[in-house]
Coordinates of C-alpha atoms and ligand atoms in Angstrom, one line a residue:
X1 CA 90.6 58.2 95.9
X2 CA 89.2 58.2 99.6
X3 CA 90.7 56.9 102.4
X4 CA 87.6 57.9 104.9
X5 CA 84.7 59.4 105.3
X6 CA 81.7 60.0 107.3
X7 CA 78.6 59.1 106.4
X8 CA 74.9 58.3 108.4
X9 CA 76.5 58.7 111.9
X10 CA 78.8 55.7 110.0
X11 CA 82.5 55.7 109.1
X12 CA 83.5 54.7 106.0
X13 CA 86.9 53.7 106.0
X14 CA 89.4 52.7 102.6
X15 CA 90.5 49.3 104.0
X16 CA 93.8 49.3 103.3
X17 CA 94.6 45.7 103.4
X18 CA 92.4 44.8 100.4
X19 CA 95.0 47.2 98.4
X20 CA 95.9 47.1 95.3
X21 CA 93.7 44.4 94.7
X22 CA 90.1 44.9 95.8
X23 CA 89.2 48.5 96.4
X24 CA 87.1 48.4 99.3
X25 CA 85.2 49.8 102.1
X26 CA 84.5 48.9 106.1
X27 CA 81.8 50.4 107.6
X28 CA 82.9 51.1 111.0
X29 CA 80.0 52.5 113.3
X30 CA 81.3 51.6 116.7
X31 CA 84.2 52.3 118.4
X32 CA 85.5 48.8 118.4
X33 CA 85.3 48.5 114.5
X34 CA 87.6 51.4 114.5
X35 CA 90.0 50.2 117.2
X36 CA 90.2 46.7 114.8
X37 CA 90.5 48.4 111.4
X38 CA 93.8 50.2 113.2
X39 CA 95.4 47.9 114.7
X40 CA 95.2 45.9 112.0
X41 CA 96.1 48.8 110.0
X42 CA 92.6 48.6 107.6
X43 CA 93.5 51.8 108.2
X44 CA 97.3 53.4 109.3
X45 CA 99.9 55.9 108.7
X46 CA 100.7 58.7 111.7
X47 CA 97.7 61.7 110.3
X48 CA 95.0 58.9 109.3
X49 CA 95.1 56.6 112.5
X50 CA 94.6 60.1 114.8
X51 CA 91.6 61.4 112.7
X52 CA 89.5 58.0 112.3
X53 CA 90.6 57.4 116.1
X54 CA 88.9 61.4 116.5
X55 CA 86.2 59.8 114.8
X56 CA 85.5 56.1 116.9
X57 CA 85.4 58.5 119.7
X58 CA 82.2 59.6 118.7
X59 CA 80.7 56.7 117.5
X60 CA 82.0 55.3 121.1
X61 CA 79.2 57.8 122.5
X62 CA 76.9 57.9 119.9
X63 CA 73.4 56.6 120.7
X64 CA 74.0 56.8 124.4
X65 CA 72.5 58.1 127.3
X66 CA 74.4 60.0 129.6
X67 CA 72.8 61.0 132.9
X68 CA 75.6 63.9 133.7
X69 CA 78.3 65.3 132.2
X70 CA 80.3 63.9 134.2
X71 CA 79.6 60.7 133.2
X72 CA 79.2 61.1 129.7
X73 CA 83.0 62.7 130.5
X74 CA 84.4 59.2 132.1
X75 CA 82.9 57.3 129.4
X76 CA 84.8 59.2 126.9
X77 CA 88.1 59.2 128.5
X78 CA 87.4 55.1 128.7
X79 CA 87.1 54.8 124.9
X80 CA 89.6 57.3 124.4
X81 CA 91.8 55.4 125.8
X82 CA 91.1 51.8 124.2
X83 CA 91.9 53.7 120.8
X84 CA 95.1 55.0 122.0
X85 CA 96.6 51.5 123.2
X86 CA 95.9 49.7 119.6
X87 CA 99.7 51.3 118.4
X88 CA 101.8 53.1 120.6
X89 CA 104.8 54.8 117.9
X90 CA 102.4 57.2 115.6
X91 CA 101.5 60.4 118.2
X92 CA 99.4 61.7 116.2
X93 CA 96.7 59.0 117.5
X94 CA 97.3 60.7 120.6
X95 CA 97.0 64.0 119.9
X96 CA 93.9 63.6 117.9
X97 CA 92.2 62.1 121.4
X98 CA 93.8 64.5 123.9
X99 CA 91.8 67.2 121.4
X100 CA 88.9 65.8 121.3
X101 CA 89.1 65.1 125.4
X102 CA 89.6 68.9 125.6
X103 CA 86.8 70.0 123.3
X104 CA 84.4 67.7 125.6
X105 CA 86.2 69.2 128.7
X106 CA 86.1 72.8 127.2
X107 CA 82.7 72.7 126.0
X108 CA 79.3 73.7 128.5
X109 CA 75.9 71.9 127.8
X110 CA 73.7 68.7 127.8
X111 CA 75.4 65.3 126.6
X112 CA 73.6 65.6 123.8
X113 CA 75.0 69.4 123.2
X114 CA 78.5 67.9 123.7
X115 CA 78.4 64.9 121.2
X116 CA 77.1 67.3 118.3
X117 CA 81.0 69.1 120.0
X118 CA 82.3 66.3 119.5
X119 CA 81.5 65.3 115.9
X120 CA 82.2 68.7 115.0
X121 CA 86.2 68.5 115.9
X122 CA 86.2 65.3 114.6
X123 CA 85.0 67.3 111.3
X124 CA 87.5 69.8 112.3
X125 CA 90.3 67.7 112.6
X126 CA 89.8 66.0 109.3
X127 CA 89.6 68.7 107.6
X128 CA 93.2 70.5 109.0
X129 CA 94.7 67.3 108.2
X130 CA 93.6 67.8 104.8
X131 CA 94.7 71.7 105.3
X132 CA 97.9 71.1 106.8
X133 CA 99.3 68.7 104.5
X134 CA 98.0 71.0 101.0
X135 CA 100.7 73.3 103.8
X136 CA 103.4 71.3 103.5
X137 CA 103.1 70.9 99.9
X138 CA 103.5 74.0 99.3
X139 CA 107.1 74.3 101.4
X140 CA 108.4 70.7 100.4
X141 CA 108.1 71.5 96.8
X142 CA 110.3 74.5 96.3
X143 CA 112.9 72.1 97.4
X144 CA 112.4 69.4 94.7
X145 CA 114.6 70.3 91.9
X146 CA 112.9 70.0 88.5
X147 CA 113.8 66.5 87.2
X148 CA 114.0 64.9 90.7
X149 CA 114.3 61.2 91.0
X150 CA 112.9 60.6 94.8
X151 CA 113.7 57.6 96.7
X152 CA 110.5 57.2 99.9
X153 CA 109.9 54.3 101.8
X154 CA 107.1 53.0 103.3
X155 CA 103.8 54.8 101.9
X156 CA 103.5 58.5 103.6
X157 CA 100.1 59.8 101.0
X158 CA 97.4 60.3 100.7
X159 CA 96.4 56.9 102.0
X160 CA 98.4 57.8 104.8
X161 CA 96.6 61.0 106.2
X162 CA 92.8 62.5 105.5
X163 CA 94.1 63.2 102.2
X164 CA 96.8 64.1 99.6
X165 CA 99.5 63.1 101.9
X166 CA 102.4 64.3 103.8
X167 CA 105.8 63.0 101.8
X168 CA 103.6 61.9 98.8
X169 CA 101.8 65.3 99.1
X170 CA 104.7 67.0 98.9
X171 CA 105.9 65.5 95.8
X172 CA 102.0 66.1 94.1
X173 CA 102.7 69.4 94.9
X174 CA 105.5 69.5 93.2
X175 CA 104.2 68.1 90.0
X176 CA 100.8 70.3 90.1
X177 CA 103.7 72.9 90.2
X178 CA 105.1 71.3 86.9
X179 CA 108.5 69.7 87.9
X180 CA 108.7 66.5 86.3
X181 CA 108.9 63.7 89.4
X182 CA 109.6 60.7 89.2
X183 CA 109.0 58.2 92.4
X184 CA 111.1 55.0 93.8
X185 CA 109.0 53.2 96.1
X186 CA 110.6 50.7 98.4
X187 CA 108.7 47.5 98.9
X188 CA 109.0 48.4 102.4
X189 CA 108.8 44.7 104.1
X190 CA 106.9 42.9 105.8
X191 CA 103.7 45.0 104.8
X192 CA 104.7 45.9 101.8
X193 CA 103.4 49.5 102.4
X194 CA 105.6 50.4 99.2
X195 CA 104.5 48.2 96.8
X196 CA 101.2 47.9 98.3
X197 CA 100.2 51.5 98.9
X198 CA 102.9 53.8 97.6
X199 CA 103.1 52.8 94.2
X200 CA 98.9 52.0 93.7
X201 CA 98.6 55.5 94.5
X202 CA 101.5 57.2 91.9
X203 CA 100.1 54.9 89.5
X204 CA 96.6 56.6 90.1
X205 CA 97.8 59.6 89.8
X206 CA 100.5 58.8 86.8
X207 CA 103.1 60.4 88.3
X208 CA 105.9 57.8 87.5
X209 CA 106.5 55.4 89.8
X210 CA 109.9 52.4 89.7
X211 CA 109.4 49.9 92.7
X212 CA 112.0 48.3 94.1
X213 CA 113.1 46.2 97.6
X214 CA 114.1 47.6 100.2
X215 CA 117.5 46.2 99.4
X216 CA 117.9 48.1 96.3
X217 CA 118.6 51.9 97.7
X218 CA 122.5 51.2 98.1
X219 CA 122.9 50.3 94.8
X220 CA 120.5 52.4 93.4
X221 CA 121.7 55.3 95.1
X222 CA 125.4 54.0 94.3
X223 CA 124.4 53.8 90.9
X224 CA 123.6 57.7 91.3
X225 CA 119.5 56.9 90.0
X226 CA 118.5 59.1 93.0
X227 CA 118.3 62.7 93.7
X228 CA 117.0 63.0 97.4
X229 CA 115.2 60.5 100.2
X230 CA 111.6 62.3 101.4
X231 CA 109.8 59.7 103.9
X232 CA 106.8 60.8 106.9
X233 CA 107.7 60.3 110.6
X234 CA 105.6 58.3 113.4
X235 CA 106.8 61.1 115.6
X236 CA 109.4 62.8 115.8
X237 CA 111.2 63.5 119.6
X238 CA 111.9 67.3 120.8
X239 CA 115.8 67.0 118.9
X240 CA 114.6 66.1 115.4
X241 CA 115.2 62.3 116.0
X242 CA 112.3 60.4 113.4
X243 CA 110.7 57.3 114.0
X244 CA 108.8 56.1 110.9
X245 CA 108.7 52.8 108.9
X246 CA 111.4 50.3 109.9
X247 CA 113.9 50.6 107.5
X248 CA 114.0 54.0 107.2
X249 CA 116.9 54.9 109.3
X250 CA 119.0 52.7 106.8
X251 CA 118.0 54.8 104.2
X252 CA 119.3 57.6 106.2
X253 CA 122.5 56.0 106.4
X254 CA 122.7 55.6 102.9
X255 CA 121.9 59.0 101.8
X256 CA 124.8 60.3 104.0
X257 CA 126.9 57.9 102.4
X258 CA 126.2 59.1 98.7
X259 CA 125.8 62.7 99.8
X260 CA 122.1 63.0 99.3
X261 CA 119.7 65.5 101.5
X262 CA 117.5 63.1 103.4
X263 CA 113.8 65.1 104.0
X264 CA 111.1 64.3 106.3
X265 CA 107.5 66.0 105.9
X266 CA 105.6 65.8 108.6
X267 CA 103.3 67.2 110.8
X268 CA 103.9 69.6 113.5
X269 CA 101.2 67.9 115.7
X270 CA 103.9 64.4 114.9
X271 CA 106.2 66.3 116.6
X272 CA 105.9 65.0 120.1
X273 CA 108.0 67.7 122.2
X274 CA 107.3 66.3 125.9
X275 CA 110.1 63.8 124.7
X276 CA 113.6 64.5 124.6
X277 CA 115.7 62.5 122.5
X278 CA 113.8 59.1 119.7
X279 CA 115.2 56.6 122.5
X280 CA 112.3 57.1 124.8
X281 CA 109.8 57.1 121.3
X282 CA 108.1 53.3 121.9
X283 CA 108.1 51.6 119.2
X284 CA 105.6 49.2 118.1
X285 CA 106.7 44.8 117.6
X286 CA 104.3 43.6 115.8
X287 CA 102.9 39.7 115.1
X288 CA 105.8 37.5 114.1
X289 CA 103.6 36.1 111.4
X290 CA 104.1 39.2 109.0
X291 CA 107.5 38.1 108.7
X292 CA 107.6 34.4 108.9
X293 CA 104.3 34.5 105.8
X294 CA 104.0 36.6 102.4
X295 CA 100.5 37.6 101.4
X296 CA 99.0 33.9 104.5
X297 CA 102.0 31.9 102.8
X298 CA 104.7 30.7 105.3
X299 CA 108.3 31.8 103.8
X300 CA 110.4 31.4 106.7
X301 CA 111.8 27.9 108.4
X302 CA 109.5 26.8 110.7
X303 CA 109.7 27.8 114.4
X304 CA 112.4 30.5 113.9
X305 CA 112.5 32.9 116.3
X306 CA 111.9 36.7 114.5
X307 CA 112.5 40.2 115.6
X308 CA 109.9 42.2 114.0
X309 CA 109.6 45.6 115.1
X310 CA 107.0 48.4 113.1
X311 CA 109.2 51.3 113.4
X312 CA 113.5 52.6 113.9
X313 CA 114.5 55.8 114.3
X314 CA 116.4 58.3 112.5
X315 CA 118.6 60.6 114.3
X316 CA 118.6 63.6 113.6
X317 CA 121.9 64.5 112.8
X318 CA 120.7 62.3 109.4
X319 CA 118.2 64.3 108.7
X320 CA 118.6 67.8 106.5
X321 CA 114.9 69.6 107.1
X322 CA 112.0 68.7 108.5
X323 CA 108.8 70.1 106.0
X324 CA 105.8 71.4 108.2
X325 CA 103.1 72.9 107.6
X326 CA 104.4 76.1 109.3
X327 CA 108.0 75.5 106.8
X328 CA 110.8 73.8 107.5
X329 CA 112.5 73.4 110.0
X330 CA 116.4 72.8 109.8
X331 CA 119.3 71.7 112.7
X332 CA 119.6 71.7 115.2
X333 CA 116.2 71.2 115.7
X334 CA 115.7 71.7 119.2
X335 CA 114.8 75.5 118.6
X336 CA 113.5 75.3 114.9
X337 CA 111.0 72.8 115.3
X338 CA 110.2 74.3 118.7
X339 CA 109.8 78.3 116.6
X340 CA 107.8 76.3 113.9
X341 CA 105.6 75.4 117.2
X342 CA 105.4 79.5 118.5
X343 CA 104.3 81.0 115.7
X344 CA 100.9 81.1 114.8
X345 CA 100.4 81.2 110.6
X346 CA 102.3 80.5 108.0
X347 CA 106.0 81.5 107.9
X348 CA 108.7 82.0 105.6
X349 CA 109.5 78.8 103.4
X350 CA 112.3 78.4 105.7
X351 CA 112.7 79.2 109.0
X352 CA 116.1 77.1 110.0
X353 CA 119.6 78.0 110.5
X354 CA 121.0 77.1 107.8
X355 CA 119.4 78.3 104.4
X356 CA 119.6 75.1 102.2
Ligands
LIG1 O1 102.7 50.8 109.9 P1 102.6 51.7 109.1 O2 101.6 51.8 107.5 O3 101.1 52.6 109.8 O4 103.6 53.1 109.0 C1 103.4 53.8 109.0 C2 104.4 54.9 108.0 O5 105.5 54.5 109.0 C3 104.3 57.1 107.5 O6 105.4 57.0 107.1 C4 103.9 57.7 108.7 O7 102.7 56.8 109.4 C5 103.5 58.4 108.2 S1 102.1 58.7 106.8 C6 101.8 60.7 106.8

């Protein structure tokens, strides 16, 4: 399964709105198509939309004649802005676009040379995302006891990244290390990323998976059916508050009540060090029709008012550890995340202040 690939000057995206019924790819030839795909969740998940946007910027500049470097740079900023506005919460989107613009600004040469450098940078972001996820898996698998029953929410898998996944990458790595792991996938209303995507992805890999609706998690925990919760993130504030798919916060509260570890797996590019706390993270609100309709069928009283935030914020105090590509951060996160950001290369599996 390939979330996306670059082929013949085209970004080929797996259309995740069609899964699991159909495996269909869309061919994006300009940045407007990429923006549409991100906005409508054909490609989704924080790292994946960052990578797709990077290629979107390449497409936006492709095949155009620019009289000067300055003209190309100005146009690149306009295109980046259009792509950036598609979804506000996942910081990976602006992280990737800013990295692309920096590459442009720091590369001397004529417009044709700059366009090639930009494509190289998008490929680098793609490759590094997969390497990052594998490193997250290597650190994270140590936290998974043999036989663990892991509850996850939304989809933080290969589909949400360039490949391998973050939260599901940890599960993949634990399975690859010979551990028996089973997964409970929250359905994840309203858009069913758990039912449609996580369940599909785990079945493809032959990792045992059981689907539950979101309101079953409490009962499952009360019966002793879960050993730990593992989720991804869309943006993490400097203090360790975590924005992720709506419903994540509820799971963290439940995990605390039942004495279960609550882990977040995310690359350091998901940590927004410019935001002191989670209350400053912009939360996307989406179309009410996502709540009033299921698979295009109306399921709510016509005319009812709807609130449809796509994400929530889990306070750092409920997060047992944050698994990154440079090691496992533990509370207090302001210090442990900053330390991970500042180190170059790999760290020992646990750099936090409190051992497991
Ligand atoms: O609205 P989505 O499907 O893009 O939301 C995705 C999530 O909330 C994921 O958990 C998050 O982006 C982490 S993906 C590795």
